Coordinates of C-alpha atoms in Angstrom, one line a residue:
Chain A
M1 CA 14.0 23.1 1.4
P2 CA 17.8 23.0 1.0
G3 CA 19.9 20.0 1.6
R4 CA 17.2 17.4 1.3
Y5 CA 17.7 14.0 -0.3
S6 CA 16.6 13.5 -3.9
E7 CA 14.4 10.5 -4.5
D8 CA 17.4 8.5 -5.7
E9 CA 19.5 9.4 -2.6
L10 CA 16.6 8.6 -0.4
I11 CA 16.3 5.1 -1.8
A12 CA 20.0 4.5 -1.8
R13 CA 20.9 6.0 1.6
V14 CA 17.8 5.6 3.7
F15 CA 15.7 2.7 2.4
A16 CA 18.2 0.3 0.7
P17 CA 19.9 -0.5 4.0
I18 CA 16.5 -1.8 5.4
A19 CA 15.8 -3.9 2.3
G20 CA 15.7 -7.7 2.1
P21 CA 16.8 -9.8 -0.8
A22 CA 13.3 -9.8 -2.3
A23 CA 13.7 -6.0 -2.8
L24 CA 16.4 -6.5 -5.4
G25 CA 18.3 -3.6 -3.8
L26 CA 15.2 -1.4 -4.5
K27 CA 16.7 -1.0 -8.0
D28 CA 13.8 -2.7 -9.8
D29 CA 10.1 -1.9 -10.4
A30 CA 8.9 -4.7 -8.2
A31 CA 9.9 -7.2 -5.5
L32 CA 10.4 -10.8 -6.3
I33 CA 9.1 -13.4 -3.7
E34 CA 10.3 -16.9 -4.4
A35 CA 7.6 -19.6 -4.7
S36 CA 6.9 -21.7 -1.6
A37 CA 4.5 -24.5 -0.7
E38 CA 2.7 -22.2 1.9
P39 CA 0.0 -19.8 0.9
I40 CA 0.8 -16.0 1.0
V41 CA -1.1 -13.8 3.5
A42 CA -1.3 -10.1 2.4
T43 CA -2.7 -7.2 4.5
V44 CA -2.6 -3.4 4.2
D45 CA -3.1 -0.5 6.7
M46 CA -2.9 3.2 6.1
L47 CA -2.0 5.7 8.8
V48 CA -2.5 9.5 8.5
A49 CA -0.9 12.0 10.8
G50 CA -3.5 13.6 13.1
V51 CA -5.8 10.7 12.6
H52 CA -3.9 7.6 13.6
F53 CA -1.0 9.1 15.4
F54 CA 0.1 12.6 16.6
A55 CA 2.2 14.4 14.0
D56 CA 4.7 15.3 16.6
D57 CA 5.2 11.7 17.8
P58 CA 8.8 10.6 17.5
A59 CA 9.5 9.6 13.8
A60 CA 10.8 6.2 14.9
A61 CA 7.7 5.5 16.8
I62 CA 5.5 6.5 13.9
A63 CA 7.4 4.1 11.6
K64 CA 7.2 1.3 14.1
K65 CA 3.5 1.7 14.6
A66 CA 2.8 1.7 10.9
L67 CA 4.7 -1.5 10.5
R68 CA 3.5 -3.2 13.6
V69 CA -0.2 -2.7 13.0
N70 CA 0.3 -4.7 9.8
L71 CA 2.5 -7.4 11.4
S72 CA -0.3 -7.7 14.0
D73 CA -2.7 -8.7 11.2
L74 CA -0.2 -11.3 9.9
A75 CA 0.1 -12.7 13.5
A76 CA -3.7 -13.0 13.8
K77 CA -3.7 -15.1 10.6
G78 CA -1.0 -17.4 11.9
A79 CA 1.5 -16.0 9.4
K80 CA 5.3 -15.4 9.6
P81 CA 6.4 -12.2 7.9
I82 CA 8.0 -12.3 4.4
G83 CA 8.5 -8.5 4.3
F84 CA 6.6 -5.3 3.6
L85 CA 6.1 -2.6 1.0
L86 CA 6.0 1.0 2.1
S87 CA 4.2 3.9 0.6
L88 CA 5.2 7.2 2.1
A89 CA 3.7 10.6 1.3
L90 CA 5.9 13.1 3.0
Q91 CA 4.5 16.4 4.4
S92 CA 6.1 19.5 3.0
D93 CA 8.3 20.2 6.0
W94 CA 10.2 16.9 6.2
T95 CA 13.9 17.0 6.9
N96 CA 16.7 14.5 6.3
D97 CA 17.0 14.1 10.1
W98 CA 13.3 13.3 10.5
L99 CA 13.5 10.7 7.7
A100 CA 16.7 9.2 9.1
A101 CA 14.9 8.7 12.4
F102 CA 11.9 7.2 10.7
A103 CA 14.1 4.8 8.7
A104 CA 16.0 3.9 11.9
G105 CA 12.8 2.9 13.6
L106 CA 11.7 0.9 10.6
A107 CA 15.1 -0.8 10.4
E108 CA 15.0 -1.8 14.1
D109 CA 11.6 -3.4 13.7
A110 CA 12.4 -5.0 10.4
R111 CA 15.3 -6.7 12.2
S112 CA 13.5 -7.7 15.3
Y113 CA 10.4 -9.0 13.5
A114 CA 12.4 -10.5 10.6
A115 CA 10.2 -8.4 8.2
P116 CA 12.5 -6.6 5.7
L117 CA 11.5 -3.9 3.4
I118 CA 10.8 -5.4 0.0
G119 CA 9.5 -2.4 -2.0
G120 CA 8.1 1.0 -1.8
D121 CA 7.1 4.4 -3.2
T122 CA 7.9 7.8 -1.8
T123 CA 6.1 11.0 -2.9
A124 CA 5.4 14.5 -1.6
T125 CA 2.0 15.6 -0.3
P126 CA 0.6 19.1 0.5
G127 CA -1.4 17.2 3.2
P128 CA -0.4 15.4 6.4
L129 CA 2.3 12.6 6.5
T130 CA 0.5 9.5 5.2
I131 CA 1.9 6.0 5.4
S132 CA 0.5 2.9 3.8
I133 CA 2.2 -0.5 4.5
T134 CA 1.4 -3.8 2.8
A135 CA 2.8 -6.7 4.8
L136 CA 3.2 -10.1 3.2
G137 CA 3.6 -13.4 5.2
R138 CA 3.4 -17.1 4.9
A139 CA 1.1 -19.3 7.0
P140 CA 1.1 -23.1 7.3
R141 CA -2.6 -22.7 7.9
F142 CA -4.5 -19.4 7.3
V143 CA -6.5 -18.8 10.5
P144 CA -9.8 -17.3 9.4
R145 CA -12.0 -14.7 11.2
L146 CA -14.9 -16.7 10.1
G147 CA -14.7 -20.0 12.0
A148 CA -15.9 -19.7 15.5
K149 CA -18.2 -22.5 16.5
P150 CA -20.8 -22.8 19.3
G151 CA -19.1 -24.3 22.4
D152 CA -15.7 -22.7 21.5
V153 CA -13.9 -20.7 24.1
V154 CA -12.9 -17.0 23.6
Y155 CA -9.3 -16.0 24.4
V156 CA -7.3 -12.8 24.2
S157 CA -3.6 -12.3 24.5
G158 CA -1.8 -9.7 26.7
T159 CA -3.8 -7.0 28.4
I160 CA -6.7 -5.0 26.9
G161 CA -7.4 -1.3 26.9
D162 CA -3.9 0.0 27.6
A163 CA -3.5 1.8 24.2
A164 CA -7.0 3.3 24.4
L165 CA -6.3 4.6 27.9
G166 CA -2.9 5.9 26.7
L167 CA -4.8 7.9 24.0
A168 CA -7.3 9.1 26.7
L169 CA -4.3 10.4 28.7
R170 CA -2.9 12.2 25.6
K171 CA -6.2 14.0 25.2
D172 CA -6.7 14.7 28.9
P173 CA -3.6 15.9 30.6
A174 CA -5.5 16.6 33.9
L175 CA -6.4 12.9 34.0
A176 CA -2.9 11.9 33.2
S177 CA -1.5 14.0 36.0
R178 CA -3.6 12.1 38.5
L179 CA -2.0 8.8 37.6
S180 CA 1.3 7.4 39.0
P181 CA 4.2 8.2 36.7
R182 CA 4.7 4.4 36.2
A183 CA 1.1 3.8 35.1
R184 CA 1.1 6.9 33.0
A185 CA 4.3 5.8 31.2
H186 CA 3.0 2.3 30.6
L187 CA -0.3 3.4 29.1
L188 CA 1.3 6.1 26.9
D189 CA 3.9 3.7 25.6
R190 CA 1.2 1.1 24.7
Y191 CA -0.6 3.7 22.6
L192 CA 2.6 4.7 20.9
L193 CA 4.0 1.3 20.2
P194 CA 1.8 -1.8 19.6
R195 CA 3.4 -5.2 20.2
P196 CA 2.4 -7.5 17.3
R197 CA 2.0 -11.0 18.7
L198 CA 3.9 -12.9 16.1
D199 CA 5.1 -15.3 18.8
L200 CA 1.5 -16.6 19.0
A201 CA 1.2 -17.4 15.3
P202 CA 2.2 -21.1 15.7
L203 CA -0.3 -21.6 18.5
L204 CA -3.0 -20.0 16.4
C205 CA -2.2 -22.2 13.4
A206 CA -2.4 -25.2 15.6
H207 CA -5.4 -24.5 17.7
A208 CA -7.5 -21.4 16.8
S209 CA -10.9 -21.9 15.0
A210 CA -11.1 -18.2 14.3
A211 CA -8.8 -15.2 15.1
M212 CA -8.4 -11.5 14.5
D213 CA -6.3 -8.8 16.0
V214 CA -8.0 -6.3 18.3
S215 CA -7.5 -3.0 16.5
D216 CA -10.9 -1.2 16.8
G217 CA -11.8 -2.3 20.3
L218 CA -12.4 -5.7 21.9
A219 CA -16.2 -5.4 22.1
G220 CA -16.6 -4.3 18.4
D221 CA -14.0 -6.7 17.1
L222 CA -15.6 -9.7 18.9
A223 CA -19.0 -8.6 17.5
K224 CA -17.4 -8.6 14.0
L225 CA -15.9 -12.0 14.5
C226 CA -19.3 -13.3 15.7
R227 CA -21.1 -11.8 12.8
V228 CA -19.0 -13.3 10.1
S229 CA -19.0 -16.7 11.9
G230 CA -22.8 -16.6 12.4
V231 CA -22.5 -17.2 16.2
G232 CA -22.9 -15.3 19.4
A233 CA -20.5 -14.7 22.3
V234 CA -20.8 -14.0 26.0
V235 CA -17.8 -12.4 27.7
D236 CA -17.2 -12.2 31.4
A237 CA -16.0 -8.7 31.6
P238 CA -14.1 -9.3 34.9
L239 CA -12.1 -12.0 33.1
V240 CA -10.8 -9.5 30.5
P241 CA -7.1 -9.1 31.4
L242 CA -6.2 -5.5 32.5
S243 CA -2.8 -4.2 33.3
E244 CA -2.0 -2.7 36.7
A245 CA -1.8 0.6 35.0
A246 CA -5.3 0.2 33.4
R247 CA -6.7 -0.8 36.8
E248 CA -5.3 2.3 38.4
A249 CA -6.8 4.5 35.7
I250 CA -10.2 2.8 35.9
A251 CA -10.2 3.2 39.7
L252 CA -9.7 6.9 39.2
A253 CA -12.4 7.2 36.5
P254 CA -14.7 4.1 36.3
N255 CA -16.1 5.1 32.9
L256 CA -12.6 4.3 31.5
L257 CA -13.6 0.6 31.8
E258 CA -15.8 1.2 28.7
T259 CA -12.9 3.0 27.0
A260 CA -10.7 -0.1 27.7
L261 CA -13.2 -2.6 26.3
T262 CA -14.2 -0.6 23.2
G263 CA -11.3 1.9 22.5
G264 CA -9.1 0.0 20.1
D265 CA -5.4 0.1 19.2
D266 CA -4.7 -3.0 21.4
Y267 CA -3.1 -5.1 18.7
E268 CA -3.6 -8.1 20.9
I269 CA -5.0 -11.4 19.4
L270 CA -8.7 -12.3 19.9
F271 CA -9.3 -16.0 19.1
T272 CA -11.6 -18.9 19.6
A273 CA -10.7 -22.5 20.2
K274 CA -12.3 -25.8 21.1
P275 CA -13.1 -26.3 24.8
D276 CA -10.5 -29.0 25.1
F277 CA -7.7 -26.6 24.1
S278 CA -5.5 -25.9 27.0
P279 CA -3.2 -22.9 26.4
P280 CA 0.4 -22.9 27.7
E281 CA 0.6 -21.1 31.1
G282 CA 0.7 -17.3 30.8
T283 CA 0.2 -16.9 27.1
V284 CA -3.5 -16.0 26.7
T285 CA -6.6 -15.5 28.9
R286 CA -10.0 -17.2 28.6
I287 CA -12.6 -14.5 28.6
G288 CA -15.9 -16.1 27.4
E289 CA -17.7 -18.6 25.3
I290 CA -19.3 -18.9 21.8
H291 CA -23.0 -19.9 21.5
S292 CA -25.4 -20.5 18.7
G293 CA -27.7 -17.6 19.5
T294 CA -27.8 -14.1 18.0
A295 CA -24.6 -13.2 16.1
D296 CA -23.5 -10.6 18.6
A297 CA -21.1 -10.2 21.5
Q298 CA -22.5 -9.7 25.0
F299 CA -20.2 -8.5 27.9
C300 CA -21.5 -9.2 31.4
D301 CA -20.3 -7.8 34.8
A302 CA -19.5 -9.8 37.9
A303 CA -23.2 -10.1 38.7
K304 CA -23.8 -11.5 35.1
K305 CA -25.6 -8.3 34.2
P306 CA -25.1 -7.3 30.6
L307 CA -23.0 -4.2 30.1
I308 CA -24.4 -1.6 27.7
F309 CA -21.7 0.3 25.8
E310 CA -22.2 3.8 24.3
R311 CA -20.4 2.6 21.2
L312 CA -18.9 -0.8 20.4
S313 CA -15.7 0.3 18.7
F314 CA -13.6 3.1 17.6
S315 CA -13.7 4.4 14.0
H316 CA -11.3 6.7 12.3
F317 CA -13.6 6.9 9.3
Chain B
M1 CA -21.8 15.1 5.9
P2 CA -25.2 13.4 6.0
G3 CA -26.0 10.2 4.2
R4 CA -22.5 9.0 3.7
Y5 CA -21.6 5.3 4.0
S6 CA -20.2 4.0 7.2
E7 CA -16.9 2.0 6.9
D8 CA -18.9 -1.3 7.1
E9 CA -21.4 -0.2 4.4
L10 CA -18.5 1.0 2.2
I11 CA -16.9 -2.4 2.4
A12 CA -20.1 -4.3 1.8
R13 CA -21.7 -2.1 -0.9
V14 CA -18.8 -0.5 -2.7
F15 CA -15.7 -2.7 -2.4
A16 CA -17.0 -6.3 -1.8
P17 CA -18.5 -6.5 -5.4
I18 CA -15.0 -5.8 -6.9
A19 CA -13.3 -8.4 -4.7
G20 CA -11.8 -11.7 -5.8
P21 CA -11.8 -15.0 -3.9
A22 CA -8.5 -14.2 -2.3
A23 CA -10.2 -11.2 -0.5
L24 CA -12.3 -13.6 1.5
G25 CA -15.3 -11.3 1.0
L26 CA -13.2 -8.5 2.6
K27 CA -14.4 -10.0 5.9
D28 CA -11.0 -10.9 7.2
D29 CA -7.9 -9.1 8.3
A30 CA -5.9 -10.3 5.3
A31 CA -6.0 -11.8 1.9
L32 CA -5.1 -15.4 1.2
I33 CA -3.1 -16.2 -1.9
E34 CA -2.8 -19.9 -2.6
A35 CA 0.7 -21.3 -3.1
S36 CA 1.9 -21.8 -6.7
A37 CA 5.1 -22.9 -8.4
E38 CA 5.7 -19.4 -9.8
P39 CA 7.3 -16.6 -7.9
I40 CA 5.2 -13.7 -6.7
V41 CA 5.9 -10.2 -8.0
A42 CA 4.9 -7.3 -5.8
T43 CA 4.8 -3.5 -6.5
V44 CA 3.3 -0.4 -4.9
D45 CA 2.6 3.1 -6.1
M46 CA 1.0 6.0 -4.2
L47 CA -0.9 8.8 -6.0
V48 CA -1.8 12.1 -4.4
A49 CA -4.5 14.5 -5.7
G50 CA -2.8 17.6 -7.1
V51 CA 0.5 15.8 -7.4
H52 CA -0.2 12.8 -9.6
F53 CA -3.6 13.7 -11.0
F54 CA -6.0 16.6 -10.9
A55 CA -8.4 16.5 -8.0
D56 CA -11.3 17.2 -10.4
D57 CA -10.5 14.4 -12.8
P58 CA -13.4 12.0 -13.1
A59 CA -13.4 9.6 -10.1
A60 CA -13.4 6.5 -12.4
A61 CA -10.3 7.8 -14.2
I62 CA -8.5 8.5 -11.0
A63 CA -9.2 4.9 -9.8
K64 CA -8.1 3.4 -13.1
K65 CA -4.9 5.4 -13.2
A66 CA -4.0 4.3 -9.7
L67 CA -4.5 0.7 -10.6
R68 CA -3.0 0.8 -14.1
V69 CA 0.3 2.4 -13.0
N70 CA 0.8 -0.7 -10.8
L71 CA -0.3 -3.2 -13.5
S72 CA 2.2 -1.5 -15.7
D73 CA 5.0 -2.5 -13.3
L74 CA 3.7 -6.1 -13.3
A75 CA 3.7 -6.1 -17.1
A76 CA 7.3 -4.9 -17.2
K77 CA 8.4 -7.8 -15.0
G78 CA 6.6 -10.3 -17.2
A79 CA 3.9 -10.9 -14.6
K80 CA 0.2 -11.7 -14.8
P81 CA -1.9 -10.0 -12.1
I82 CA -3.1 -11.9 -9.0
G83 CA -4.9 -8.9 -7.6
F84 CA -4.4 -5.7 -5.7
L85 CA -4.7 -4.2 -2.2
L86 CA -6.1 -0.6 -2.0
S87 CA -5.4 2.0 0.6
L88 CA -7.6 5.0 0.3
A89 CA -7.4 8.2 2.3
L90 CA -10.6 10.1 1.5
Q91 CA -10.6 13.9 1.4
S92 CA -13.2 15.5 3.7
D93 CA -15.7 16.4 1.0
W94 CA -16.2 12.9 -0.5
T95 CA -19.7 11.8 -1.3
N96 CA -21.3 8.4 -1.9
D97 CA -21.7 9.3 -5.6
W98 CA -18.0 10.1 -6.0
L99 CA -17.1 6.9 -4.3
A100 CA -19.5 4.8 -6.4
A101 CA -17.9 6.3 -9.5
F102 CA -14.5 5.5 -8.2
A103 CA -15.4 2.0 -7.4
A104 CA -17.1 1.5 -10.8
G105 CA -13.9 2.6 -12.5
L106 CA -11.9 0.1 -10.4
A107 CA -14.4 -2.6 -11.0
E108 CA -14.2 -2.1 -14.8
D109 CA -10.4 -2.4 -14.8
A110 CA -10.4 -5.2 -12.3
R111 CA -12.5 -7.2 -14.8
S112 CA -10.7 -6.2 -18.0
Y113 CA -7.2 -6.8 -16.5
A114 CA -8.3 -9.9 -14.5
A115 CA -6.9 -8.1 -11.4
P116 CA -9.5 -8.3 -8.6
L117 CA -9.4 -6.4 -5.3
I118 CA -8.0 -8.7 -2.6
G119 CA -7.7 -6.3 0.4
G120 CA -7.7 -2.8 1.5
D121 CA -8.0 -0.1 4.1
T122 CA -10.1 3.1 4.0
T123 CA -9.5 6.1 6.2
A124 CA -10.3 9.8 6.3
T125 CA -7.7 12.5 5.7
P126 CA -7.7 16.3 6.3
G127 CA -5.4 16.4 3.2
P128 CA -5.9 15.6 -0.4
L129 CA -7.3 12.3 -1.7
T130 CA -4.4 9.8 -1.4
I131 CA -4.4 6.3 -3.0
S132 CA -1.8 3.6 -2.5
I133 CA -2.2 0.4 -4.5
T134 CA -0.1 -2.7 -4.0
A135 CA -0.4 -5.1 -7.0
L136 CA 0.6 -8.7 -6.8
G137 CA 1.3 -10.9 -9.8
R138 CA 3.0 -14.2 -10.9
A139 CA 5.7 -14.5 -13.5
P140 CA 7.1 -17.6 -15.1
R141 CA 10.4 -15.6 -15.2
F142 CA 10.9 -12.3 -13.4
V143 CA 12.3 -9.9 -16.0
P144 CA 14.9 -7.7 -14.2
R145 CA 15.8 -4.1 -14.8
L146 CA 19.4 -5.1 -14.2
G147 CA 20.2 -7.3 -17.2
A148 CA 21.0 -5.3 -20.3
K149 CA 24.1 -6.6 -22.1
P150 CA 26.4 -4.9 -24.6
G151 CA 25.1 -5.7 -28.1
D152 CA 21.5 -5.9 -26.9
V153 CA 18.9 -3.9 -28.9
V154 CA 16.6 -1.4 -27.1
Y155 CA 12.9 -1.5 -27.7
V156 CA 9.8 0.4 -26.6
S157 CA 6.1 -0.5 -26.9
G158 CA 3.4 1.8 -28.2
T159 CA 4.1 5.5 -28.7
I160 CA 6.2 7.8 -26.4
G161 CA 5.3 11.2 -25.0
D162 CA 1.6 11.3 -25.4
A163 CA 0.8 11.5 -21.7
A164 CA 3.5 14.2 -21.1
L165 CA 2.1 16.2 -23.9
G166 CA -1.4 15.7 -22.6
L167 CA -0.2 17.1 -19.3
A168 CA 1.4 20.0 -21.1
L169 CA -2.0 20.7 -22.8
R170 CA -3.8 20.6 -19.4
K171 CA -1.3 23.3 -18.1
D172 CA -1.4 25.4 -21.3
P173 CA -4.9 25.9 -22.7
A174 CA -3.6 28.3 -25.3
L175 CA -1.3 25.6 -26.7
A176 CA -4.2 23.1 -26.5
S177 CA -6.5 25.4 -28.5
R178 CA -4.0 25.4 -31.4
L179 CA -4.2 21.6 -31.8
S180 CA -6.7 19.7 -33.9
P181 CA -9.6 18.4 -31.7
R182 CA -8.6 14.9 -32.5
A183 CA -5.0 15.3 -31.5
R184 CA -6.0 17.2 -28.4
A185 CA -8.4 14.5 -27.3
H186 CA -5.8 11.8 -27.9
L187 CA -3.1 13.4 -25.9
L188 CA -5.4 14.4 -23.0
D189 CA -6.8 10.8 -22.9
R190 CA -3.3 9.3 -22.8
Y191 CA -2.5 11.5 -19.8
L192 CA -5.7 10.6 -18.0
L193 CA -5.6 6.8 -18.6
P194 CA -2.4 4.8 -19.0
R195 CA -2.7 1.5 -20.9
P196 CA -0.7 -1.2 -19.0
R197 CA 0.9 -3.5 -21.5
L198 CA 0.0 -6.8 -19.8
D199 CA -0.3 -8.3 -23.3
L200 CA 3.5 -8.0 -23.7
A201 CA 4.3 -9.9 -20.5
P202 CA 4.7 -13.3 -22.2
L203 CA 7.0 -11.8 -24.9
L204 CA 9.1 -10.1 -22.2
C205 CA 9.4 -13.4 -20.2
A206 CA 10.5 -15.2 -23.3
H207 CA 12.9 -12.6 -24.8
A208 CA 13.8 -9.5 -22.7
S209 CA 17.2 -9.3 -21.0
A210 CA 16.0 -6.3 -19.0
A211 CA 12.8 -4.4 -18.8
M212 CA 11.0 -1.6 -17.0
D213 CA 7.9 0.5 -17.6
V214 CA 8.4 4.1 -18.7
S215 CA 6.9 6.1 -15.9
D216 CA 9.3 9.0 -15.3
G217 CA 10.3 9.7 -18.9
L218 CA 12.0 7.6 -21.6
A219 CA 15.4 9.3 -21.3
G220 CA 15.6 9.2 -17.5
D221 CA 14.2 5.6 -17.3
L222 CA 16.6 4.3 -19.9
A223 CA 19.5 6.0 -18.0
K224 CA 18.3 4.1 -14.8
L225 CA 18.2 0.8 -16.7
C226 CA 21.7 1.4 -18.0
R227 CA 23.0 2.4 -14.6
V228 CA 21.8 -0.7 -12.8
S229 CA 22.9 -2.9 -15.7
G230 CA 26.3 -1.2 -15.9
V231 CA 26.0 -0.5 -19.6
G232 CA 25.5 2.4 -21.9
A233 CA 22.8 3.0 -24.6
V234 CA 22.6 5.0 -27.7
V235 CA 19.1 5.9 -29.0
D236 CA 18.2 7.1 -32.4
A237 CA 15.7 9.8 -31.4
P238 CA 14.0 9.8 -34.9
L239 CA 13.2 6.1 -34.3
V240 CA 11.3 6.8 -31.1
P241 CA 7.7 6.0 -32.0
L242 CA 5.5 9.1 -31.8
S243 CA 1.7 9.3 -32.3
E244 CA 0.3 11.5 -35.1
A245 CA -1.1 13.7 -32.3
A246 CA 2.4 14.0 -30.7
R247 CA 3.9 14.9 -34.1
E248 CA 1.2 17.5 -34.6
A249 CA 2.0 19.1 -31.2
I250 CA 5.8 19.0 -31.8
A251 CA 5.3 20.6 -35.2
L252 CA 3.6 23.5 -33.4
A253 CA 6.2 23.8 -30.6
P254 CA 9.4 21.9 -31.4
N255 CA 10.6 22.1 -27.7
L256 CA 7.8 19.6 -27.0
L257 CA 10.1 16.9 -28.4
E258 CA 12.1 17.1 -25.3
T259 CA 8.9 17.0 -23.2
A260 CA 7.9 13.8 -25.1
L261 CA 11.2 12.1 -24.5
T262 CA 11.7 13.1 -20.8
G263 CA 8.2 13.9 -19.6
G264 CA 6.9 10.6 -18.1
D265 CA 3.5 8.9 -17.5
D266 CA 3.9 6.8 -20.7
Y267 CA 3.5 3.5 -19.0
E268 CA 4.9 1.8 -22.1
I269 CA 7.5 -0.9 -21.8
L270 CA 11.2 -0.2 -22.3
F271 CA 13.3 -3.4 -22.8
T272 CA 16.4 -4.9 -24.2
A273 CA 16.8 -8.1 -26.1
K274 CA 19.5 -10.0 -27.9
P275 CA 20.2 -8.8 -31.5
D276 CA 18.7 -12.0 -33.0
F277 CA 15.3 -11.3 -31.3
S278 CA 12.8 -10.5 -34.0
P279 CA 9.6 -9.0 -32.5
P280 CA 6.2 -9.9 -33.9
E281 CA 5.1 -7.2 -36.5
G282 CA 3.6 -4.1 -34.9
T283 CA 4.2 -4.9 -31.2
V284 CA 7.3 -2.9 -30.3
T285 CA 9.8 -0.6 -31.9
R286 CA 13.6 -0.8 -32.0
I287 CA 15.1 2.5 -30.9
G288 CA 18.7 1.9 -30.1
E289 CA 21.5 -0.3 -28.9
I290 CA 23.3 -1.2 -25.7
H291 CA 27.1 -0.8 -25.5
S292 CA 29.8 -1.4 -22.9
G293 CA 30.7 2.3 -22.4
T294 CA 29.7 4.8 -19.8
A295 CA 26.6 3.7 -18.0
D296 CA 24.4 6.3 -19.5
A297 CA 21.8 6.8 -22.2
Q298 CA 22.6 9.0 -25.2
F299 CA 19.9 10.3 -27.5
C300 CA 21.0 11.3 -31.0
D301 CA 19.2 13.3 -33.7
A302 CA 18.9 12.4 -37.4
A303 CA 22.4 13.8 -38.0
K304 CA 23.7 11.5 -35.1
K305 CA 24.3 14.6 -33.0
P306 CA 23.7 14.1 -29.3
L307 CA 20.6 15.7 -27.9
I308 CA 21.1 17.6 -24.6
F309 CA 18.1 17.6 -22.4
E310 CA 17.4 20.2 -19.7
R311 CA 16.3 17.4 -17.4
L312 CA 16.2 13.7 -17.9
S313 CA 13.0 12.8 -16.2
F314 CA 10.1 14.0 -14.3
S315 CA 10.1 13.9 -10.5
H316 CA 7.0 14.4 -8.3
F317 CA 9.3 14.4 -5.3

């Protein structure tokens, strides 16, 4: 395709402006992260067009999602970002404009989350656009997934299910048309753009016995946390925080409650803490308790009757 | 496809056995790297089937190449591996056997290079197999690419051009058939499996003013090193170390000398050092000098006549 950046131009014009000092101007083989007394937290997520996002989503939103799902993992471990390394396999029809918009999205998030680009690799692919981001952070205390204790209380941040419902609306325009414009916009936006809860990292470091981000669905992710911790959990489903928009969608189609609880892409924080922990007003919601029984997560309705889900979590695999 | 691992089985059976302690059994969202007094070096490379390797190459060789190209970057910076994070987008026809062979290759290299798996993400792709590896290491001193000084001597490790000639043989079976079986096997193997020069890391930390690994071709890579260092280089082409197999191929087709000098995939170390540096016998070869002139790399033949290359380096982009 004529008039496209060469690899050197791409680095100099598109990516170098996003780069932090550790990137050494993207002029070296590797990034240099100065030593510090805190341990390093490292996480990676790969996103494929048509699998993790729609290929025609805005380029800036694709970039932001790819970065944010990684920052969400850092947040769950109580870590503050150092920066990120980007691998980008560009589909054959990429244009300079598309790439400029992608980089602008990354740049905006790199600034607002204080997570600069520190290294990367760009290549061409005959397949779909594929993005792998490795995020590095530092944590005063690494908050493990394995650490929930019987008697602990289960909390989540934000609201659950919005992104999964947003995806359901993308797949079912008839359903989408029955929602109020405001609810529709809210759910679609929450699918497009996760909000990594980096603001909660200090609270998690100080108080959480175990934590993870909710990426594959609350029910399945809590089951994973229980399994590695060797404990069970009971969740009061009516306590799970839902947005107004999610309530509106579920009122229209009650089976969407299961979608909300198992659908994934929330990127909220699920964590456990001792019973005497009292969270600051409005930050997180108590949804259940940990017990010493079977290493599984049970969701109950208002009548304390167990909910049976068709599947516990979403899998792209 | 029936009888394929689920994502959880894949992690538990295939990847957990390769994992180091920092991976926390691959049961968490992120890896935990303990603090140390040495800075961290981070690098990433993405490989796409049909672009960076042949899709029908042995699975173990694909895995090894993906890891080794990253370890090569660490080596060039004087770093010792901590471990690596793997992103894997599996093509639709993957099988458990293919994946077991891929993991076995990774496991072998993780052991021999003391570079354990510390995290990862696996997904499916409708496109070609795509692998992104982020390698992390520690260096007593980060050896920059930007650091060559006028008067410095230019060195390379190993032999140059074998991998590029191996690729040429893969693309031209008629040429391959004219080589001795021994030379053919050598060149094909060097294309398939880079040898990261981690053994040279301490020497580079102690003596190199600038270093990089030769991945896109000696001529182009030296030009890059000169550009960022703001210096020029003159290389005596007859001093560039060639294997017996490469000499045999070049004798058959003299234009292959240019392929050897510009073709890439060497994964040897190119570095500069002060004139009083005297390398241990048999480790590296002196090929030229750095001067204060135009920031470019000039290759000269035995008669000191400049060689003009059609292109300086290989680009997958």
